[in-house]
Amino acid sequence: MDAQGRGQAGDMDPADQWVFNPNTGSYELRINPAADSAPGQSSPAGARRAATTAPADTARAAVPSPAAPKDRSDAPPGRRGVPDQRGRRAAGKGGRDARGTSRRKAKPKKSGKKKALIWTGGVLAFLLVGGSTTAYLVYQHFNNNIDKVDVGVHNAAVVDGPVNILVIGTDKRDGKGNEGYGDAGSVGHADTTLLFHVSEDRTNATALSIPRDMITDIPECEVVTKDKVKKTIPGSHKVRFNQSLGQEGRDPGCTWRTVEQITGLKINHFMMADFNAVKKLSSAVDGVEVCLGKDIDDPDSHLKLSKGRHTVEGEEALAFVRTRHSVGFGGDLSRIQLQQQFLSSMMRKMKSGGTLTNPAKLYDLADAATKSLTVDTGIGSVSKLTSVAKDLSKVDLKHVSFVTVPVLDNPEDGKVKKTVILDKAKAEPLFAMVKQDTSLTEVKEKEKQKEKAAKDKQAALLKGPKAAPADVRARVFNGSEKIGAAQTTLSWLQNSQGMLRTSNGGNAPGGKKQATTTLEFAPNQADQARRLAAAMGLPASALKQGTQDAAPMAEMKLVLGADFKGAGVPIGAPSKAPSGIQKVEADDENICAK
């Protein structure tokens, strides 16, 4: 039972968290009432007496509550007022009572929940999010702040595998606080979009920024109207990515499906917010430090800052993440760099500052975040967002990277470049790395803790002499979903790679499909396996070496899996990111926009 006799803290009325402190003359916010009760104190009066003995407790803040009465005579019926000081023992010097017993409390250890909050509050509060910051304030009224959209996908809040969260910043102009920005009639497009990927083992994370002006195909999607009627929105061919939201009545579910189509990554959840999120969240953390490599006076975004470092919040913070004409090449890609700098700095501020240990600031942050937040039904409550926070709490900021999806100027634009197209040569290897949880940060070997003896032994299979192409004997089987994959691969191996002693084995034994491509071989065929692996771009994990030598004319067994993309296309992801991609490390404090 809690101090009010109402069960666990998660079931409390928010108004019950405010306690009058005679020492300060204010009502104080009690975050953890159970922790405030001394042993043996089970009554409300006893619990509140304990609350008055430690006014400096970090679990409370002297912040007037809008719901709290101004004095004890106004206390709601059925609740006992705060007792006066008659029952307290006189305290002597040094903080000891009449019995000489010290009243000083031991310094509390940082809880797992707070650790989760510190990390997730930083990561998911970037630009538009911060919903899971409410993990520390489990109040029912925050649930009422959160808007939910049924996108037709109902995933669990937490999963065992990798996590992909779609973060959308909309340029919607209606609603309080959104007026006065550009086109007042805007329906709200996908103005800023990030796909936040967290690895399965929670050791690293990558945020992929998707340019709003990238030309792409938007697939057909189903939405639910305000009247609860399902409606199918037809797809669009070769349009700006930002039209995946708002245009023709599209909801975040349409952006969700568009991003999945572009990246090949399956999304678990989405979070969306408007202009107010940047203003309120930046103010809630007392500003975010940014750096400029030159003076900026942008009449469009209203940003006016001199060269150097500044702390921005509110309208100025919004102007910073919206400006683009005065930085870089003056386009959306330059603005993305500013946003990545801003988000990284906000994450560091929330982790290192006093925001998450100050109940008053934390309340403001949680209130601002939830009021600005729209999510899918799978995480549409404070308790579910709390679960997400705990799940992601292991990732260290130095293992978080912001990367812009590689693009090229659209050749159809002519002389004036207004849009971009996906640079497949760089984007596909990048997406492959994200899918395979490859960290883009320079992680030290001792911090990775991933290297195992078995993996070292497996990697060694690729090292050593390679047989001549003409000496490679292998039978190719199709265990993928692609019809004719074995034959097209065989033709490519024979005609392009000179491996004439390969053959077509047809469908995989038993007609079984498999997720990954495998190559089975004997120890005395290792040189042939290395040659074939190099040609196919097979990762070390695909090699399956037996224990006994094979006959002189025996064939190796190559089974194509679902990861097979086509003859000549490497199966495995590269170990390094493509050169030239735009990338920002979350813990890099020396970022300065130019």
Coordinates of C-alpha atoms in Angstrom, one line a residue:
M1 CA 0.0 0.0 0.0
D2 CA 1.2 3.6 -0.6
A3 CA 1.0 6.5 1.8
Q4 CA -2.6 7.2 0.8
G5 CA -3.7 3.6 1.3
R6 CA -4.4 3.1 -2.4
G7 CA -2.1 0.4 -3.5
Q8 CA 1.0 0.7 -5.8
A9 CA 2.3 4.0 -7.0
G10 CA 1.2 3.4 -10.6
D11 CA -2.5 3.5 -9.4
M12 CA -2.2 6.9 -7.6
D13 CA -4.2 10.0 -8.3
P14 CA -1.8 12.7 -9.5
A15 CA -3.2 15.1 -7.0
D16 CA -2.1 12.8 -4.1
Q17 CA 1.5 13.4 -5.0
W18 CA 1.5 17.0 -3.6
V19 CA 2.3 17.4 0.1
F20 CA 2.3 20.7 2.1
N21 CA 5.7 21.4 3.7
P22 CA 5.4 23.9 6.6
N23 CA 9.2 24.7 6.4
T24 CA 8.8 26.1 2.9
G25 CA 5.2 27.2 2.9
S26 CA 4.7 25.3 -0.4
Y27 CA 3.2 22.1 -1.7
E28 CA 5.9 19.6 -2.8
L29 CA 5.8 17.0 -5.5
R30 CA 6.5 13.5 -4.1
I31 CA 7.7 11.3 -6.9
N32 CA 8.1 8.1 -4.8
P33 CA 5.8 8.3 -1.8
A34 CA 6.7 4.7 -0.7
A35 CA 10.3 5.7 -0.3
D36 CA 9.3 8.7 1.9
S37 CA 7.6 6.5 4.6
A38 CA 9.8 5.5 7.5
P39 CA 9.6 1.9 8.7
G40 CA 6.5 1.4 10.7
Q41 CA 4.7 4.5 9.4
S42 CA 1.5 3.2 7.7
S43 CA -0.9 6.0 8.3
P44 CA -1.2 9.1 6.0
A45 CA -0.2 11.3 8.9
G46 CA 2.9 9.3 9.7
A47 CA 4.0 9.4 6.1
R48 CA 3.5 13.1 5.8
R49 CA 5.4 13.7 9.1
A50 CA 8.3 11.9 7.5
A51 CA 8.0 14.1 4.4
T52 CA 8.5 17.3 6.4
T53 CA 11.8 16.2 8.0
A54 CA 13.7 16.2 4.8
P55 CA 12.7 19.2 2.7
A56 CA 15.9 18.9 0.6
D57 CA 15.0 15.4 -0.6
T58 CA 15.8 15.1 -4.3
A59 CA 12.6 13.1 -4.8
R60 CA 10.5 16.3 -4.2
A61 CA 10.5 19.9 -5.5
A62 CA 8.9 23.0 -4.0
V63 CA 6.7 23.6 -7.0
P64 CA 3.1 24.8 -6.5
S65 CA 0.7 22.3 -7.9
P66 CA -2.2 23.5 -9.9
A67 CA -4.3 20.8 -8.4
A68 CA -3.1 21.3 -4.8
P69 CA -5.1 23.5 -2.2
K70 CA -3.5 26.7 -1.0
D71 CA -3.7 25.8 2.8
R72 CA -4.8 22.9 4.9
S73 CA -8.3 24.2 5.4
D74 CA -9.0 23.8 1.7
A75 CA -7.9 20.1 1.6
P76 CA -10.4 17.9 -0.2
P77 CA -13.0 16.1 1.9
G78 CA -11.9 12.7 3.1
R79 CA -8.2 13.6 3.2
R80 CA -6.4 14.5 6.4
G81 CA -4.5 17.8 6.5
V82 CA -0.8 18.0 7.0
P83 CA -0.2 17.6 10.8
D84 CA 1.4 20.4 12.7
Q85 CA 4.8 20.2 14.4
R86 CA 3.7 19.2 18.0
G87 CA 4.5 15.6 17.5
R88 CA 8.1 16.2 16.3
R89 CA 11.1 15.6 18.6
A90 CA 13.3 18.6 19.1
A91 CA 16.4 18.3 16.9
G92 CA 19.8 19.1 18.3
K93 CA 22.9 20.2 16.4
G94 CA 24.3 18.1 13.7
G95 CA 20.8 16.9 12.6
R96 CA 20.3 14.5 15.6
D97 CA 17.0 14.0 17.5
A98 CA 16.5 13.9 21.2
R99 CA 17.8 10.3 21.3
G100 CA 21.0 11.2 19.5
T101 CA 20.0 9.3 16.4
S102 CA 21.0 10.7 13.1
R103 CA 18.1 11.7 10.8
R104 CA 20.4 11.9 7.7
K105 CA 19.3 9.5 5.0
A106 CA 21.7 7.4 3.1
K107 CA 22.3 8.6 -0.5
P108 CA 19.9 6.6 -2.7
K109 CA 21.4 4.5 -5.5
K110 CA 20.4 5.3 -9.0
S111 CA 17.5 3.0 -9.9
G112 CA 17.3 1.0 -13.1
K113 CA 14.2 3.0 -14.1
K114 CA 16.1 6.3 -13.8
K115 CA 19.0 4.9 -15.8
A116 CA 16.5 3.9 -18.5
L117 CA 15.0 7.3 -18.4
I118 CA 18.3 9.1 -18.7
W119 CA 19.1 7.3 -21.9
T120 CA 15.7 7.1 -23.5
G121 CA 14.8 10.6 -22.5
G122 CA 17.8 11.8 -24.4
V123 CA 17.3 9.7 -27.5
L124 CA 13.6 9.7 -28.0
A125 CA 13.2 13.3 -27.0
F126 CA 15.2 14.4 -30.0
L127 CA 13.4 17.1 -31.9
L128 CA 10.0 15.7 -31.6
V129 CA 9.9 13.0 -29.1
G130 CA 10.5 12.5 -25.4
G131 CA 7.4 10.6 -24.6
S132 CA 9.2 7.9 -22.7
T133 CA 10.6 10.5 -20.4
T134 CA 7.3 9.9 -18.5
A135 CA 8.8 6.6 -17.3
Y136 CA 9.7 8.5 -14.1
L137 CA 6.2 10.1 -13.7
V138 CA 3.7 7.4 -13.9
Y139 CA 0.6 9.6 -13.8
Q140 CA -2.6 8.7 -15.4
H141 CA -3.2 12.3 -16.7
F142 CA -0.1 12.0 -18.9
N143 CA -1.9 9.2 -20.8
N144 CA -4.6 11.7 -21.7
N145 CA -2.0 14.0 -23.3
I146 CA -0.9 11.3 -25.8
D147 CA -2.7 11.1 -29.1
K148 CA -2.9 7.7 -30.8
V149 CA -3.4 6.6 -34.4
D150 CA -4.3 3.0 -35.4
V151 CA -2.1 2.3 -38.4
G152 CA -3.3 -1.3 -38.8
V153 CA -0.1 -2.7 -37.2
H154 CA -0.4 -3.8 -33.6
N155 CA 3.1 -4.7 -32.4
A156 CA 4.0 -5.3 -28.8
A157 CA 5.7 -2.4 -27.0
V158 CA 8.9 -4.4 -26.4
V159 CA 10.4 -7.2 -28.6
D160 CA 13.4 -9.5 -28.2
G161 CA 15.0 -8.6 -31.5
P162 CA 16.1 -5.3 -33.0
V163 CA 13.9 -2.3 -32.7
N164 CA 13.0 0.3 -35.4
I165 CA 11.1 3.4 -34.3
L166 CA 9.9 5.9 -37.0
V167 CA 10.1 9.4 -35.7
I168 CA 8.2 12.1 -37.7
G169 CA 8.2 15.8 -37.3
T170 CA 5.2 17.3 -39.1
D171 CA 5.0 20.9 -40.4
K172 CA 1.3 21.1 -39.5
R173 CA 0.4 24.8 -39.1
D174 CA -2.9 24.6 -37.2
G175 CA -3.3 24.2 -33.4
K176 CA -2.1 26.4 -30.6
G177 CA 1.6 27.3 -30.9
N178 CA 1.9 26.2 -34.6
E179 CA 0.5 29.4 -36.1
G180 CA 2.6 31.8 -38.1
Y181 CA 4.9 29.3 -39.8
G182 CA 4.7 29.4 -43.6
D183 CA 1.6 28.1 -45.3
A184 CA -1.2 28.4 -42.8
G185 CA -3.2 25.8 -44.8
S186 CA -0.7 23.0 -44.7
V187 CA -2.2 19.7 -43.9
G188 CA 1.1 18.6 -42.2
H189 CA 3.6 16.7 -44.2
A190 CA 6.6 14.5 -43.1
D191 CA 8.9 17.5 -42.8
T192 CA 11.5 15.7 -40.7
T193 CA 11.8 11.9 -40.6
L194 CA 14.2 9.6 -38.7
L195 CA 14.2 5.8 -38.6
F196 CA 15.8 5.0 -35.2
H197 CA 17.3 1.5 -35.2
V198 CA 18.5 -0.2 -32.1
S199 CA 20.5 -3.4 -32.3
E200 CA 19.2 -6.7 -31.0
D201 CA 21.8 -6.8 -28.2
R202 CA 21.1 -3.1 -27.4
T203 CA 24.8 -2.1 -27.8
N204 CA 24.4 0.4 -30.6
A205 CA 21.8 2.5 -32.4
T206 CA 21.6 4.3 -35.7
A207 CA 19.2 7.1 -36.7
L208 CA 18.6 7.3 -40.4
S209 CA 17.5 10.8 -41.6
I210 CA 15.3 10.6 -44.7
P211 CA 15.3 13.8 -46.8
R212 CA 11.9 15.2 -47.3
D213 CA 12.6 16.2 -50.9
M214 CA 13.7 12.7 -52.0
I215 CA 11.7 11.4 -55.0
T216 CA 10.2 8.0 -54.3
D217 CA 7.1 5.8 -54.7
I218 CA 4.5 5.9 -52.0
P219 CA 2.7 2.6 -51.7
E220 CA -1.1 2.2 -51.3
C221 CA -2.2 2.4 -47.7
E222 CA -5.3 2.1 -45.6
V223 CA -6.3 4.8 -43.1
V224 CA -9.1 5.1 -40.5
T225 CA -10.9 8.5 -40.8
K226 CA -12.2 10.5 -37.9
D227 CA -15.6 8.9 -38.5
K228 CA -13.9 5.4 -37.9
V229 CA -14.3 4.5 -41.5
K230 CA -11.5 2.6 -43.3
K231 CA -10.4 4.2 -46.5
T232 CA -7.8 3.1 -49.0
I233 CA -5.4 5.8 -50.3
P234 CA -4.0 4.9 -53.7
G235 CA -0.2 5.0 -54.1
S236 CA 1.8 7.7 -55.9
H237 CA 4.7 7.3 -58.3
K238 CA 7.8 9.4 -58.2
V239 CA 6.7 12.1 -55.7
R240 CA 8.4 13.9 -52.8
F241 CA 8.8 11.7 -49.7
N242 CA 7.1 14.3 -47.5
Q243 CA 3.8 13.6 -49.3
S244 CA 3.7 10.2 -47.6
L245 CA 1.9 12.1 -44.7
G246 CA -1.0 14.5 -45.0
Q247 CA -1.3 14.6 -48.7
E248 CA -4.6 13.0 -49.9
G249 CA -5.5 12.1 -46.3
R250 CA -2.5 10.0 -45.6
D251 CA -1.7 9.2 -41.9
P252 CA 1.6 8.1 -40.2
G253 CA 0.9 4.6 -41.3
C254 CA 1.4 5.6 -44.9
T255 CA 4.8 7.1 -44.0
W256 CA 5.5 3.9 -42.1
R257 CA 4.9 1.7 -45.2
T258 CA 6.9 4.1 -47.4
V259 CA 10.0 3.9 -45.2
E260 CA 9.8 0.2 -45.0
Q261 CA 9.7 0.0 -48.8
I262 CA 12.7 2.3 -49.1
T263 CA 14.9 0.7 -46.4
G264 CA 13.7 -2.9 -46.2
L265 CA 13.6 -2.5 -42.4
K266 CA 10.4 -3.6 -40.5
I267 CA 9.2 -0.8 -38.3
N268 CA 7.9 -1.6 -34.8
H269 CA 6.4 1.8 -33.7
F270 CA 6.1 5.5 -34.7
M271 CA 6.2 8.7 -32.8
M272 CA 5.1 12.1 -34.3
A273 CA 5.0 15.6 -33.1
D274 CA 4.7 19.2 -34.4
F275 CA 6.6 22.5 -34.1
N276 CA 5.6 22.8 -30.4
A277 CA 7.7 19.8 -29.4
V278 CA 11.0 21.5 -30.3
K279 CA 10.0 24.7 -28.5
K280 CA 8.6 23.1 -25.3
L281 CA 11.3 20.3 -25.0
S282 CA 14.2 22.7 -25.5
S283 CA 12.8 25.1 -22.9
A284 CA 12.1 22.2 -20.5
V285 CA 15.8 21.3 -20.4
D286 CA 16.8 25.0 -20.1
G287 CA 18.1 25.2 -23.6
V288 CA 20.3 23.2 -26.0
E289 CA 23.9 24.2 -26.9
V290 CA 24.6 24.5 -30.7
C291 CA 27.5 25.8 -32.7
L292 CA 27.7 27.8 -35.9
G293 CA 30.8 28.2 -38.1
K294 CA 29.6 31.6 -39.4
D295 CA 27.1 34.4 -38.7
I296 CA 23.5 33.5 -39.7
D297 CA 20.7 36.0 -40.4
D298 CA 17.9 33.9 -42.0
P299 CA 14.7 36.0 -42.6
D300 CA 12.8 32.8 -43.5
S301 CA 13.4 30.9 -40.3
H302 CA 14.0 34.1 -38.3
L303 CA 17.3 32.7 -36.9
K304 CA 19.8 35.4 -36.2
L305 CA 22.9 34.2 -34.4
S306 CA 26.6 35.0 -34.6
K307 CA 29.4 32.6 -35.2
G308 CA 30.3 30.4 -32.2
R309 CA 28.4 28.5 -29.5
H310 CA 24.9 29.4 -28.3
T311 CA 22.2 28.0 -26.0
V312 CA 18.9 28.1 -27.8
E313 CA 15.4 27.3 -26.6
G314 CA 11.8 27.9 -27.5
E315 CA 11.2 29.9 -30.7
E316 CA 15.0 30.3 -31.3
A317 CA 15.5 26.5 -31.0
L318 CA 12.8 25.9 -33.6
A319 CA 14.3 28.5 -35.9
F320 CA 17.7 26.7 -35.6
V321 CA 16.3 23.3 -36.7
R322 CA 14.2 24.9 -39.5
T323 CA 16.9 27.1 -41.0
R324 CA 18.4 25.9 -44.3
H325 CA 19.0 28.8 -46.7
S326 CA 21.9 30.2 -44.7
V327 CA 23.9 27.0 -44.1
G328 CA 25.8 24.6 -46.4
F329 CA 24.2 24.6 -49.9
G330 CA 21.0 26.1 -48.6
G331 CA 18.9 23.0 -49.0
D332 CA 17.2 20.3 -46.9
L333 CA 20.3 18.2 -46.6
S334 CA 22.1 21.1 -44.9
R335 CA 19.2 21.5 -42.5
I336 CA 19.4 17.8 -41.6
Q337 CA 22.9 18.4 -40.4
L338 CA 21.7 21.2 -38.1
Q339 CA 19.0 18.9 -36.8
Q340 CA 21.4 16.1 -36.1
Q341 CA 23.7 18.5 -34.2
F342 CA 20.7 19.7 -32.2
L343 CA 19.5 16.2 -31.3
S344 CA 22.9 15.0 -30.3
S345 CA 23.4 18.0 -28.1
M346 CA 19.9 17.6 -26.5
M347 CA 20.7 14.0 -25.7
R348 CA 24.0 15.0 -24.0
K349 CA 22.2 17.8 -22.1
M350 CA 19.6 15.5 -20.7
K351 CA 22.0 12.8 -19.7
S352 CA 24.6 15.0 -18.0
G353 CA 22.4 17.9 -16.7
G354 CA 20.1 18.1 -13.7
T355 CA 16.9 17.7 -15.8
L356 CA 16.2 14.1 -14.9
T357 CA 17.0 14.5 -11.2
N358 CA 14.9 17.7 -10.8
P359 CA 11.2 16.8 -10.3
A360 CA 10.0 20.2 -11.4
K361 CA 12.0 20.1 -14.6
L362 CA 11.1 16.5 -15.2
Y363 CA 7.4 17.3 -14.8
D364 CA 7.6 20.1 -17.4
L365 CA 9.6 17.9 -19.8
A366 CA 7.1 15.0 -19.4
D367 CA 4.1 17.3 -19.8
A368 CA 5.6 19.0 -22.9
A369 CA 6.6 15.7 -24.5
T370 CA 3.2 14.0 -24.0
K371 CA 1.2 17.0 -25.2
S372 CA 3.3 17.1 -28.4
L373 CA 3.2 13.4 -29.0
T374 CA 1.2 11.1 -31.3
V375 CA 2.0 7.4 -31.4
D376 CA 0.7 4.1 -32.7
T377 CA -1.6 2.1 -30.5
G378 CA 1.1 -0.4 -29.5
I379 CA 2.8 2.3 -27.3
G380 CA -0.2 4.5 -26.7
S381 CA 0.2 4.7 -22.9
V382 CA 2.7 5.9 -20.3
S383 CA 3.2 2.3 -19.0
K384 CA 4.1 1.1 -22.5
L385 CA 6.4 4.0 -23.2
T386 CA 8.0 3.1 -19.9
S387 CA 8.6 -0.4 -21.1
V388 CA 10.3 0.9 -24.2
A389 CA 12.5 3.2 -22.1
K390 CA 13.7 0.2 -19.9
D391 CA 14.3 -1.9 -23.0
L392 CA 16.5 0.7 -24.7
S393 CA 18.4 1.7 -21.6
K394 CA 21.6 -0.3 -22.3
V395 CA 22.7 1.7 -25.3
D396 CA 25.5 4.2 -24.6
L397 CA 25.4 7.6 -26.3
K398 CA 28.8 7.1 -27.8
H399 CA 27.4 4.1 -29.7
V400 CA 24.6 6.2 -31.3
S401 CA 25.0 7.6 -34.8
F402 CA 22.9 10.0 -36.9
V403 CA 23.2 9.2 -40.6
T404 CA 21.6 10.9 -43.6
V405 CA 20.3 8.4 -46.2
P406 CA 22.6 8.8 -49.2
V407 CA 21.0 10.7 -52.1
L408 CA 22.0 12.2 -55.5
D409 CA 20.6 15.3 -57.3
N410 CA 17.6 14.4 -59.3
P411 CA 18.7 14.4 -63.0
E412 CA 15.1 15.3 -64.1
D413 CA 15.3 18.7 -62.3
G414 CA 17.4 20.3 -65.0
K415 CA 19.6 23.3 -64.0
V416 CA 17.7 24.2 -60.8
K417 CA 18.1 21.3 -58.3
K418 CA 15.0 21.1 -56.1
T419 CA 14.8 17.4 -55.4
V420 CA 17.0 14.3 -54.8
I421 CA 16.9 10.6 -55.6
L422 CA 18.2 7.6 -53.6
D423 CA 21.9 6.8 -54.2
K424 CA 21.4 3.1 -54.3
A425 CA 25.1 2.3 -54.6
K426 CA 25.7 3.8 -51.1
A427 CA 22.2 3.4 -49.6
E428 CA 21.8 -0.4 -50.0
P429 CA 25.1 -1.3 -48.2
L430 CA 24.1 1.2 -45.5
F431 CA 20.7 -0.4 -45.1
A432 CA 22.4 -3.8 -45.0
M433 CA 24.6 -2.8 -42.2
V434 CA 21.7 -1.5 -40.2
K435 CA 19.8 -4.7 -40.8
Q436 CA 22.7 -6.7 -39.5
D437 CA 23.1 -4.5 -36.4
T438 CA 26.6 -3.3 -37.5
S439 CA 27.5 -0.2 -35.4
L440 CA 28.6 2.9 -37.3
T441 CA 30.5 4.2 -34.3
E442 CA 34.1 3.5 -33.7
V443 CA 33.6 1.1 -30.8
K444 CA 36.6 -0.2 -28.9
E445 CA 37.1 -3.9 -28.9
K446 CA 36.8 -4.2 -25.1
E447 CA 33.5 -2.2 -25.2
K448 CA 32.0 -4.4 -27.9
Q449 CA 32.3 -7.6 -25.9
K450 CA 31.0 -9.4 -29.0
E451 CA 34.1 -11.2 -30.2
K452 CA 33.9 -14.8 -29.3
A453 CA 36.3 -17.7 -30.1
A454 CA 33.7 -19.3 -32.4
K455 CA 33.4 -16.1 -34.5
D456 CA 37.1 -15.8 -34.8
K457 CA 37.4 -19.4 -35.9
Q458 CA 34.5 -18.8 -38.4
A459 CA 36.2 -15.7 -39.8
A460 CA 39.4 -17.6 -40.3
L461 CA 37.6 -19.8 -42.9
L462 CA 37.8 -16.9 -45.3
K463 CA 41.6 -16.5 -44.9
G464 CA 44.0 -18.5 -46.8
P465 CA 44.8 -19.6 -50.4
K466 CA 42.0 -19.6 -53.0
A467 CA 41.6 -22.2 -55.7
A468 CA 41.6 -21.2 -59.4
P469 CA 38.1 -20.5 -60.7
A470 CA 38.3 -23.5 -63.1
D471 CA 39.0 -25.8 -60.1
V472 CA 35.8 -24.8 -58.2
R473 CA 33.2 -27.6 -58.1
A474 CA 29.8 -26.7 -56.6
R475 CA 26.2 -27.5 -57.0
V476 CA 23.8 -24.6 -56.7
F477 CA 20.4 -25.1 -54.9
N478 CA 17.5 -22.6 -54.7
G479 CA 16.3 -22.1 -51.1
S480 CA 15.1 -18.5 -51.8
E481 CA 11.7 -17.1 -52.8
K482 CA 13.1 -16.1 -56.2
I483 CA 12.1 -18.4 -59.1
G484 CA 15.0 -19.5 -61.2
A485 CA 17.6 -18.2 -58.8
A486 CA 19.8 -21.3 -59.0
Q487 CA 20.0 -21.1 -62.8
T488 CA 20.7 -17.4 -63.0
T489 CA 23.5 -17.8 -60.4
L490 CA 24.9 -20.8 -62.3
S491 CA 25.0 -18.9 -65.5
W492 CA 26.8 -16.0 -63.8
L493 CA 29.3 -18.2 -62.1
Q494 CA 30.2 -20.0 -65.4
N495 CA 30.1 -17.0 -67.8
S496 CA 31.4 -14.2 -65.6
Q497 CA 33.5 -16.0 -63.0
G498 CA 35.0 -18.8 -65.0
M499 CA 33.7 -21.5 -62.7
L500 CA 32.8 -24.0 -65.4
R501 CA 32.6 -27.0 -63.1
T502 CA 29.5 -25.8 -61.3
S503 CA 26.0 -27.3 -61.7
N504 CA 22.3 -26.6 -61.1
G505 CA 20.8 -28.6 -58.2
G506 CA 17.3 -27.2 -58.6
N507 CA 15.3 -26.5 -55.5
A508 CA 16.8 -27.0 -52.0
P509 CA 16.5 -30.5 -50.7
G510 CA 12.9 -31.1 -49.6
G511 CA 11.8 -27.8 -51.1
K512 CA 12.7 -26.1 -47.9
K513 CA 13.3 -22.3 -47.9
Q514 CA 16.0 -20.8 -45.7
A515 CA 16.6 -17.3 -44.5
T516 CA 20.4 -17.1 -45.3
T517 CA 22.6 -18.5 -48.0
T518 CA 25.0 -21.3 -46.9
L519 CA 28.0 -23.0 -48.5
E520 CA 28.8 -26.5 -47.2
F521 CA 32.3 -27.9 -47.9
A522 CA 34.9 -30.4 -46.7
P523 CA 38.2 -29.4 -45.2
N524 CA 40.1 -30.3 -48.3
Q525 CA 37.7 -28.0 -50.3
A526 CA 38.5 -24.9 -48.2
D527 CA 40.5 -23.2 -51.0
Q528 CA 37.5 -23.7 -53.4
A529 CA 35.1 -22.4 -50.8
R530 CA 37.2 -19.3 -50.3
R531 CA 37.2 -18.6 -54.1
L532 CA 33.4 -19.1 -54.3
A533 CA 32.7 -17.0 -51.2
A534 CA 34.8 -14.1 -52.6
A535 CA 32.9 -14.2 -55.8
M536 CA 29.5 -14.4 -54.1
G537 CA 30.3 -11.9 -51.4
L538 CA 29.4 -14.5 -48.7
P539 CA 29.9 -13.6 -45.0
A540 CA 32.0 -15.9 -42.8
S541 CA 28.8 -17.0 -41.1
A542 CA 27.6 -18.6 -44.4
L543 CA 30.5 -21.1 -44.5
K544 CA 29.8 -24.6 -43.1
Q545 CA 32.9 -26.7 -43.0
G546 CA 32.5 -30.4 -42.4
T547 CA 34.9 -32.6 -40.4
Q548 CA 35.9 -35.2 -43.1
D549 CA 37.6 -34.7 -46.4
A550 CA 35.6 -35.2 -49.6
A551 CA 36.3 -37.3 -52.6
P552 CA 38.5 -35.7 -55.3
M553 CA 35.6 -35.0 -57.7
A554 CA 33.0 -34.1 -55.0
E555 CA 31.0 -30.9 -55.3
M556 CA 30.4 -28.3 -52.6
K557 CA 26.8 -27.5 -51.8
L558 CA 25.7 -23.8 -52.2
V559 CA 22.1 -23.1 -51.1
L560 CA 20.7 -19.7 -51.9
G561 CA 18.6 -18.2 -49.1
A562 CA 16.1 -15.3 -48.7
D563 CA 19.1 -12.9 -48.4
F564 CA 20.0 -13.6 -52.1
K565 CA 19.3 -10.5 -54.1
G566 CA 20.5 -11.5 -57.5
A567 CA 23.5 -13.0 -59.3
G568 CA 26.6 -10.8 -58.7
V569 CA 25.0 -8.9 -55.8
P570 CA 27.1 -9.5 -52.6
I571 CA 25.2 -11.5 -50.0
G572 CA 26.8 -10.1 -46.9
A573 CA 26.9 -6.5 -45.6
P574 CA 30.2 -4.7 -45.7
S575 CA 32.1 -4.1 -42.4
K576 CA 32.5 -0.4 -43.0
A577 CA 30.0 2.3 -44.0
P578 CA 30.2 3.6 -47.6
S579 CA 32.7 6.5 -47.9
G580 CA 31.2 9.9 -48.3
I581 CA 28.0 9.5 -46.4
Q582 CA 26.8 12.2 -44.0
K583 CA 27.2 11.1 -40.4
V584 CA 27.1 12.6 -36.9
E585 CA 28.2 10.9 -33.7
A586 CA 25.8 11.5 -30.8
D587 CA 28.6 12.1 -28.3
D588 CA 30.6 14.5 -30.5
E589 CA 30.6 17.9 -28.8
N590 CA 32.7 19.5 -31.5
I591 CA 30.1 19.8 -34.2
C592 CA 29.7 23.2 -35.8
A593 CA 27.4 24.0 -38.6
K594 CA 28.9 26.0 -41.6

